[in-house]
């Protein structure tokens, strides 16, 4: 894809999704600044591009370093956040300083520096547990965690900055993102990162509930593509888009696919369902498809196979 911009900032660029974005931007010849406080991101995620980027170690709450990192950038991809929902439940105030005030700092820095467009990472969590499926952008959000409130507040600020200051903003509501570099270390990490680690270590996985619950899993490179399309599109002000595939997979089927790919013969251990676990999640992607021409490229099988290869070689 040919970019309509020459220089971009990726906040959280050393993290799981951010580092894949950096790879794609560097690949496309864009000059890239990365701002990351390395709280959950890792420098090793940027090893392959380190000669081509300018890295700033710092926090999005620190306006001085943010100013340096934004300088000269036409686009900002804002991925930096406290991404653990559980952590935001345990630390609602501390996480709000990063996820709300930090984001406000990014938007304001963008305004002051005349940045053309900010693409913000939002989440399907804003929908809460409403049973209506698939989720579409016009549904009333119903956040059920500090994390979801924080992401929704980011969207509202993005809207405000667009109206008040004419800043171009696009919020992407990510569904269940998976792929290489996703950290499997907490029990609340993404289920695919946990299951692939189990398969690699030849241990059995835990399935919470009956395993019939479904998710809309999207491969990280498709999320990157959605970000690039959002940054590139002209005449697109203040938009919110679901970023999923519209296809769903049950947790039982997921383990079956992983068993097939990895050759593991372990049986899953069925445990009590997680409290608050939603049964089904699926994205309606009509808007992002028609307005950005977005089409997920990776089938679930292909994405899973690529992710398995990475876990096998890197753990
Ligand atoms: C995801 C997000 C979360 C967001 C929520 C609502 C991730 C990692 N989490 O949670 O931030 O608030 O959507 O939009 O993307 N499971 C097992 N065994 C395991 C781990 C998980 O059976 O070892 C099950 C869970 O109970 C759940 C499903 O797998 O039913 C998916 O879990 P998870 O990857 O944590 O994602 P969400 O619950 O969808």
Coordinates of C-alpha atoms and ligand atoms in Angstrom, one line a residue:
X1 CA 0.0 0.0 0.0
X2 CA 1.3 3.4 -0.9
X3 CA 0.9 5.8 2.1
X4 CA -0.5 9.3 1.9
X5 CA 1.9 10.3 4.7
X6 CA 5.6 10.2 5.2
X7 CA 6.2 10.2 8.9
X8 CA 4.1 8.6 11.7
X9 CA 4.2 8.1 15.4
X10 CA 3.2 4.8 17.0
X11 CA 2.5 5.0 20.7
X12 CA 2.9 1.6 22.3
X13 CA 5.0 0.6 19.3
X14 CA 7.0 -1.9 21.3
X15 CA 3.8 -3.8 22.2
X16 CA 2.0 -6.7 20.5
X17 CA -0.1 -4.8 18.0
X18 CA 2.0 -1.6 17.9
X19 CA 5.2 -3.5 16.9
X20 CA 3.4 -5.1 13.9
X21 CA 2.2 -1.7 12.8
X22 CA 5.8 -0.4 13.0
X23 CA 6.9 -3.3 10.8
X24 CA 4.3 -2.5 8.2
X25 CA 5.1 1.2 8.2
X26 CA 8.8 0.7 7.9
X27 CA 8.1 -1.9 5.1
X28 CA 6.1 0.7 3.2
X29 CA 9.0 3.3 3.4
X30 CA 7.4 5.5 6.1
X31 CA 9.6 7.2 8.7
X32 CA 8.5 6.0 12.1
X33 CA 8.8 7.3 15.7
X34 CA 8.0 5.0 18.5
X35 CA 7.0 6.0 22.0
X36 CA 6.8 3.3 24.6
X37 CA 7.4 3.2 28.3
X38 CA 8.2 -0.6 28.1
X39 CA 5.7 -1.3 30.9
X40 CA 4.3 -4.2 28.9
X41 CA 6.0 -3.7 25.5
X42 CA 9.4 -5.2 24.8
X43 CA 12.3 -3.8 22.8
X44 CA 12.9 -7.2 21.4
X45 CA 9.6 -6.8 19.4
X46 CA 11.4 -4.1 17.5
X47 CA 14.8 -5.9 16.9
X48 CA 14.1 -6.3 13.1
X49 CA 13.4 -2.6 12.5
X50 CA 15.6 -0.9 15.1
X51 CA 17.9 0.7 12.5
X52 CA 14.9 2.3 10.7
X53 CA 13.0 3.9 13.5
X54 CA 13.5 6.5 16.2
X55 CA 12.7 5.1 19.6
X56 CA 11.6 7.3 22.6
X57 CA 11.4 5.5 25.9
X58 CA 8.7 7.4 27.8
X59 CA 5.1 7.6 29.0
X60 CA 2.2 9.2 27.1
X61 CA 1.5 11.1 30.3
X62 CA 4.8 13.0 29.9
X63 CA 4.0 15.9 27.6
X64 CA 7.6 16.8 27.0
X65 CA 8.7 13.4 25.5
X66 CA 5.4 13.2 23.7
X67 CA 6.1 16.5 22.0
X68 CA 9.5 15.3 20.9
X69 CA 8.0 12.1 19.5
X70 CA 5.1 13.8 17.7
X71 CA 7.3 16.5 16.1
X72 CA 7.1 16.3 12.3
X73 CA 4.6 13.4 12.2
X74 CA 1.5 13.6 10.0
X75 CA -0.3 10.6 11.5
X76 CA -0.4 9.1 15.0
X77 CA -1.3 5.5 15.7
X78 CA -2.3 5.4 19.4
X79 CA -1.8 1.9 20.7
X80 CA -0.3 2.6 24.2
X81 CA -2.6 1.6 27.0
X82 CA -3.0 -0.5 30.1
X83 CA -4.5 -3.4 28.2
X84 CA -5.3 -5.8 31.0
X85 CA -9.0 -5.5 31.9
X86 CA -8.3 -7.1 35.3
X87 CA -5.6 -4.5 36.0
X88 CA -8.0 -1.7 35.3
X89 CA -10.5 -3.3 37.8
X90 CA -7.8 -3.5 40.4
X91 CA -6.4 -0.1 39.7
X92 CA -9.2 2.1 38.2
X93 CA -7.5 5.4 39.0
X94 CA -3.9 4.5 37.9
X95 CA -5.2 2.9 34.7
X96 CA -7.4 6.0 34.0
X97 CA -4.3 8.2 34.2
X98 CA -2.7 6.2 31.4
X99 CA -5.8 5.3 29.3
X100 CA -7.8 8.5 29.7
X101 CA -5.3 11.3 30.5
X102 CA -2.6 9.7 28.4
X103 CA -4.9 9.6 25.4
X104 CA -6.0 13.2 26.0
X105 CA -2.4 14.2 26.0
X106 CA -1.9 12.4 22.7
X107 CA -4.9 14.1 21.1
X108 CA -3.8 17.4 22.4
X109 CA -0.3 17.0 21.2
X110 CA -1.7 16.1 17.8
X111 CA -3.8 19.3 17.8
X112 CA -0.8 21.5 18.8
X113 CA 1.5 19.9 16.2
X114 CA -1.0 20.1 13.4
X115 CA -1.1 16.3 12.9
X116 CA -3.5 15.3 10.2
X117 CA -5.0 12.2 11.7
X118 CA -5.0 10.1 14.9
X119 CA -6.0 6.4 14.7
X120 CA -7.0 5.2 18.2
X121 CA -7.2 1.6 19.4
X122 CA -10.6 1.1 20.9
X123 CA -12.2 -2.2 21.9
X124 CA -15.3 -4.3 21.5
X125 CA -15.4 -4.2 25.3
X126 CA -17.4 -0.9 24.9
X127 CA -20.4 -3.0 23.9
X128 CA -20.5 -4.8 27.2
X129 CA -22.6 -8.0 27.4
X130 CA -25.6 -6.9 25.4
X131 CA -26.9 -10.1 23.7
X132 CA -27.6 -8.4 20.4
X133 CA -25.4 -10.0 17.7
X134 CA -23.5 -9.2 15.6
X135 CA -22.3 -5.9 17.3
X136 CA -22.7 -2.9 15.1
X137 CA -21.4 0.6 15.7
X138 CA -24.9 2.2 16.2
X139 CA -25.6 0.1 19.3
X140 CA -25.6 1.9 22.6
X141 CA -22.3 1.1 24.4
X142 CA -22.6 -0.5 27.8
X143 CA -19.2 -0.6 29.4
X144 CA -18.7 -3.0 32.2
X145 CA -15.2 -2.5 33.3
X146 CA -13.0 0.6 33.9
X147 CA -11.1 -0.5 30.8
X148 CA -14.3 -0.3 28.7
X149 CA -15.2 3.1 30.2
X150 CA -11.7 4.4 29.4
X151 CA -11.9 3.2 25.8
X152 CA -15.3 4.8 25.4
X153 CA -14.1 8.0 26.9
X154 CA -11.2 8.0 24.3
X155 CA -13.8 7.8 21.5
X156 CA -15.8 10.7 23.0
X157 CA -12.7 12.8 23.3
X158 CA -11.7 11.9 19.7
X159 CA -15.2 13.1 18.6
X160 CA -14.8 16.3 20.5
X161 CA -11.3 17.0 19.1
X162 CA -12.7 16.5 15.7
X163 CA -15.6 18.9 16.2
X164 CA -13.8 21.5 18.3
X165 CA -10.4 21.6 16.5
X166 CA -10.9 19.8 13.2
X167 CA -8.6 17.0 14.1
X168 CA -9.1 13.9 11.9
X169 CA -9.7 10.9 14.2
X170 CA -10.6 7.3 13.6
X171 CA -11.4 4.8 16.5
X172 CA -11.0 1.2 15.7
X173 CA -13.0 -1.2 18.0
X174 CA -10.7 -4.2 18.0
X175 CA -12.4 -7.6 18.6
X176 CA -10.2 -10.6 19.8
X177 CA -6.8 -9.9 18.3
X178 CA -4.3 -12.7 18.1
X179 CA -0.9 -13.3 16.5
X180 CA 2.9 -13.5 17.1
X181 CA 4.3 -11.6 20.0
X182 CA 1.1 -11.7 22.1
X183 CA 2.1 -12.2 25.7
X184 CA 0.7 -15.4 27.2
X185 CA 1.9 -14.8 30.8
X186 CA -1.2 -13.9 32.6
X187 CA -4.3 -16.0 33.1
X188 CA -6.2 -13.1 31.5
X189 CA -4.0 -13.0 28.4
X190 CA -5.7 -13.8 25.1
X191 CA -7.0 -17.4 25.0
X192 CA -5.0 -18.1 21.8
X193 CA -1.7 -17.1 23.3
X194 CA -2.4 -19.3 26.3
X195 CA -3.6 -22.3 24.3
X196 CA -0.6 -22.2 21.9
X197 CA 1.8 -22.0 24.9
X198 CA 0.1 -25.1 26.4
X199 CA 0.4 -26.9 23.1
X200 CA 4.1 -26.0 22.8
X201 CA 4.7 -27.2 26.4
X202 CA 2.5 -30.3 25.8
X203 CA 0.4 -29.5 28.8
X204 CA -3.4 -29.5 28.9
X205 CA -5.3 -26.3 28.6
X206 CA -8.2 -25.1 30.7
X207 CA -11.6 -24.4 29.1
X208 CA -13.8 -22.2 31.2
X209 CA -17.5 -23.3 31.0
X210 CA -18.6 -25.7 28.3
X211 CA -16.4 -24.3 25.6
X212 CA -19.3 -23.4 23.4
X213 CA -18.8 -19.7 23.8
X214 CA -17.6 -18.0 20.6
X215 CA -15.3 -15.2 19.7
X216 CA -14.5 -13.1 16.6
X217 CA -10.8 -13.7 16.4
X218 CA -8.8 -11.3 14.1
X219 CA -5.2 -11.8 13.0
X220 CA -2.9 -9.0 14.0
X221 CA -1.9 -8.3 10.5
X222 CA -5.5 -7.7 9.5
X223 CA -5.7 -5.2 12.4
X224 CA -2.6 -3.5 11.0
X225 CA -4.2 -3.3 7.6
X226 CA -7.3 -1.7 9.1
X227 CA -5.1 1.0 10.8
X228 CA -3.2 1.7 7.5
X229 CA -6.5 2.0 5.5
X230 CA -7.9 4.4 8.2
X231 CA -4.7 6.5 8.1
X232 CA -4.6 6.6 4.3
X233 CA -8.3 7.3 3.6
X234 CA -9.1 10.9 2.6
X235 CA -12.1 12.9 3.8
X236 CA -12.8 10.6 6.7
X237 CA -13.3 12.6 9.9
X238 CA -14.2 11.3 13.3
X239 CA -15.3 7.7 12.6
X240 CA -15.7 4.6 14.8
X241 CA -15.3 1.2 13.1
X242 CA -15.6 -2.4 14.3
X243 CA -12.4 -4.2 13.5
X244 CA -13.1 -7.9 13.4
X245 CA -13.8 -10.6 10.8
X246 CA -17.5 -11.2 11.3
X247 CA -16.7 -14.9 11.6
X248 CA -16.8 -16.8 14.9
X249 CA -15.0 -19.8 16.4
X250 CA -16.0 -21.6 19.6
X251 CA -13.4 -22.2 22.3
X252 CA -13.8 -26.0 21.9
X253 CA -13.2 -25.7 18.2
X254 CA -10.2 -23.5 18.8
X255 CA -8.5 -26.2 20.9
X256 CA -9.4 -28.8 18.3
X257 CA -7.7 -26.7 15.6
X258 CA -4.6 -26.1 17.8
X259 CA -4.4 -29.8 18.5
X260 CA -4.5 -30.5 14.8
X261 CA -1.8 -27.9 14.0
X262 CA 0.5 -28.8 16.8
X263 CA -0.1 -32.6 17.1
X264 CA -0.8 -32.3 20.8
X265 CA -3.1 -35.1 22.2
X266 CA -3.8 -33.5 25.5
X267 CA -7.5 -33.2 26.6
X268 CA -8.7 -29.9 27.9
X269 CA -9.6 -29.6 31.5
X270 CA -13.1 -28.1 31.8
X271 CA -13.5 -25.6 34.7
X272 CA -16.2 -23.4 36.0
X273 CA -17.2 -20.6 33.6
X274 CA -15.5 -17.2 34.3
X275 CA -17.9 -14.8 36.0
X276 CA -19.0 -12.1 33.5
X277 CA -17.8 -14.1 30.5
X278 CA -19.9 -13.3 27.5
X279 CA -21.2 -16.2 25.5
X280 CA -20.9 -14.8 22.0
X281 CA -19.1 -12.0 20.3
X282 CA -19.2 -11.2 16.6
X283 CA -18.5 -8.0 14.7
X284 CA -20.7 -6.5 12.0
X285 CA -18.0 -5.2 9.6
X286 CA -20.2 -3.6 7.0
X287 CA -19.1 -0.1 7.8
X288 CA -15.3 -0.6 7.7
X289 CA -15.8 -2.8 4.6
X290 CA -17.7 -0.2 2.7
X291 CA -16.0 3.0 3.9
X292 CA -12.4 1.7 4.1
X293 CA -12.6 -1.2 1.7
X294 CA -11.4 -3.4 4.5
X295 CA -11.4 -7.2 4.0
X296 CA -9.6 -9.5 6.4
X297 CA -7.0 -11.4 4.4
X298 CA -6.1 -14.1 6.9
X299 CA -8.4 -17.0 7.3
X300 CA -8.5 -18.2 10.9
X301 CA -6.7 -21.4 10.0
X302 CA -3.9 -19.5 8.2
X303 CA -3.5 -16.9 11.0
X304 CA -3.5 -19.6 13.6
X305 CA -0.8 -21.6 11.7
X306 CA 1.4 -18.6 11.4
X307 CA 0.9 -17.8 15.1
X308 CA 1.7 -21.4 16.1
X309 CA 4.9 -21.3 14.1
X310 CA 6.0 -18.2 16.0
X311 CA 5.2 -19.7 19.4
X312 CA 7.1 -22.9 18.6
X313 CA 10.2 -20.9 17.4
X314 CA 10.2 -18.3 20.1
X315 CA 9.5 -20.1 23.4
Ligands
LIG1 C1 -11.7 -9.9 25.4 C2 -10.6 -9.0 25.8 C3 -11.0 -8.2 26.9 C4 -12.4 -7.5 26.7 C5 -13.4 -8.5 26.3 C6 -14.8 -7.9 26.0 C7 -8.5 -10.2 25.3 C8 -7.3 -10.9 25.8 N1 -9.5 -9.8 26.2 O1 -12.0 -10.9 26.5 O2 -10.0 -7.2 27.0 O3 -12.8 -6.8 27.8 O4 -12.9 -9.2 25.2 O5 -14.8 -7.4 24.8 O6 -8.6 -9.9 24.1 N2 -10.7 -19.0 28.0 C9 -10.6 -20.3 28.3 N3 -9.4 -20.7 28.8 C10 -8.3 -19.8 29.0 C11 -8.5 -18.5 28.7 C12 -9.7 -18.1 28.2 O7 -11.5 -21.1 28.2 O8 -7.2 -20.3 29.4 C13 -12.0 -18.5 27.5 C14 -12.6 -17.4 28.2 O9 -13.4 -17.8 29.3 C15 -13.5 -16.7 27.1 C16 -12.7 -17.0 25.8 O10 -11.8 -18.1 26.1 O11 -14.7 -17.3 27.0 C17 -11.9 -15.8 25.3 O12 -11.2 -15.3 26.4 P1 -10.1 -14.1 26.3 O13 -9.1 -14.4 25.2 O14 -9.7 -13.7 27.6 O15 -11.0 -12.9 25.6 P2 -12.4 -12.3 26.1 O16 -13.0 -12.9 27.3 O17 -13.2 -12.3 24.9

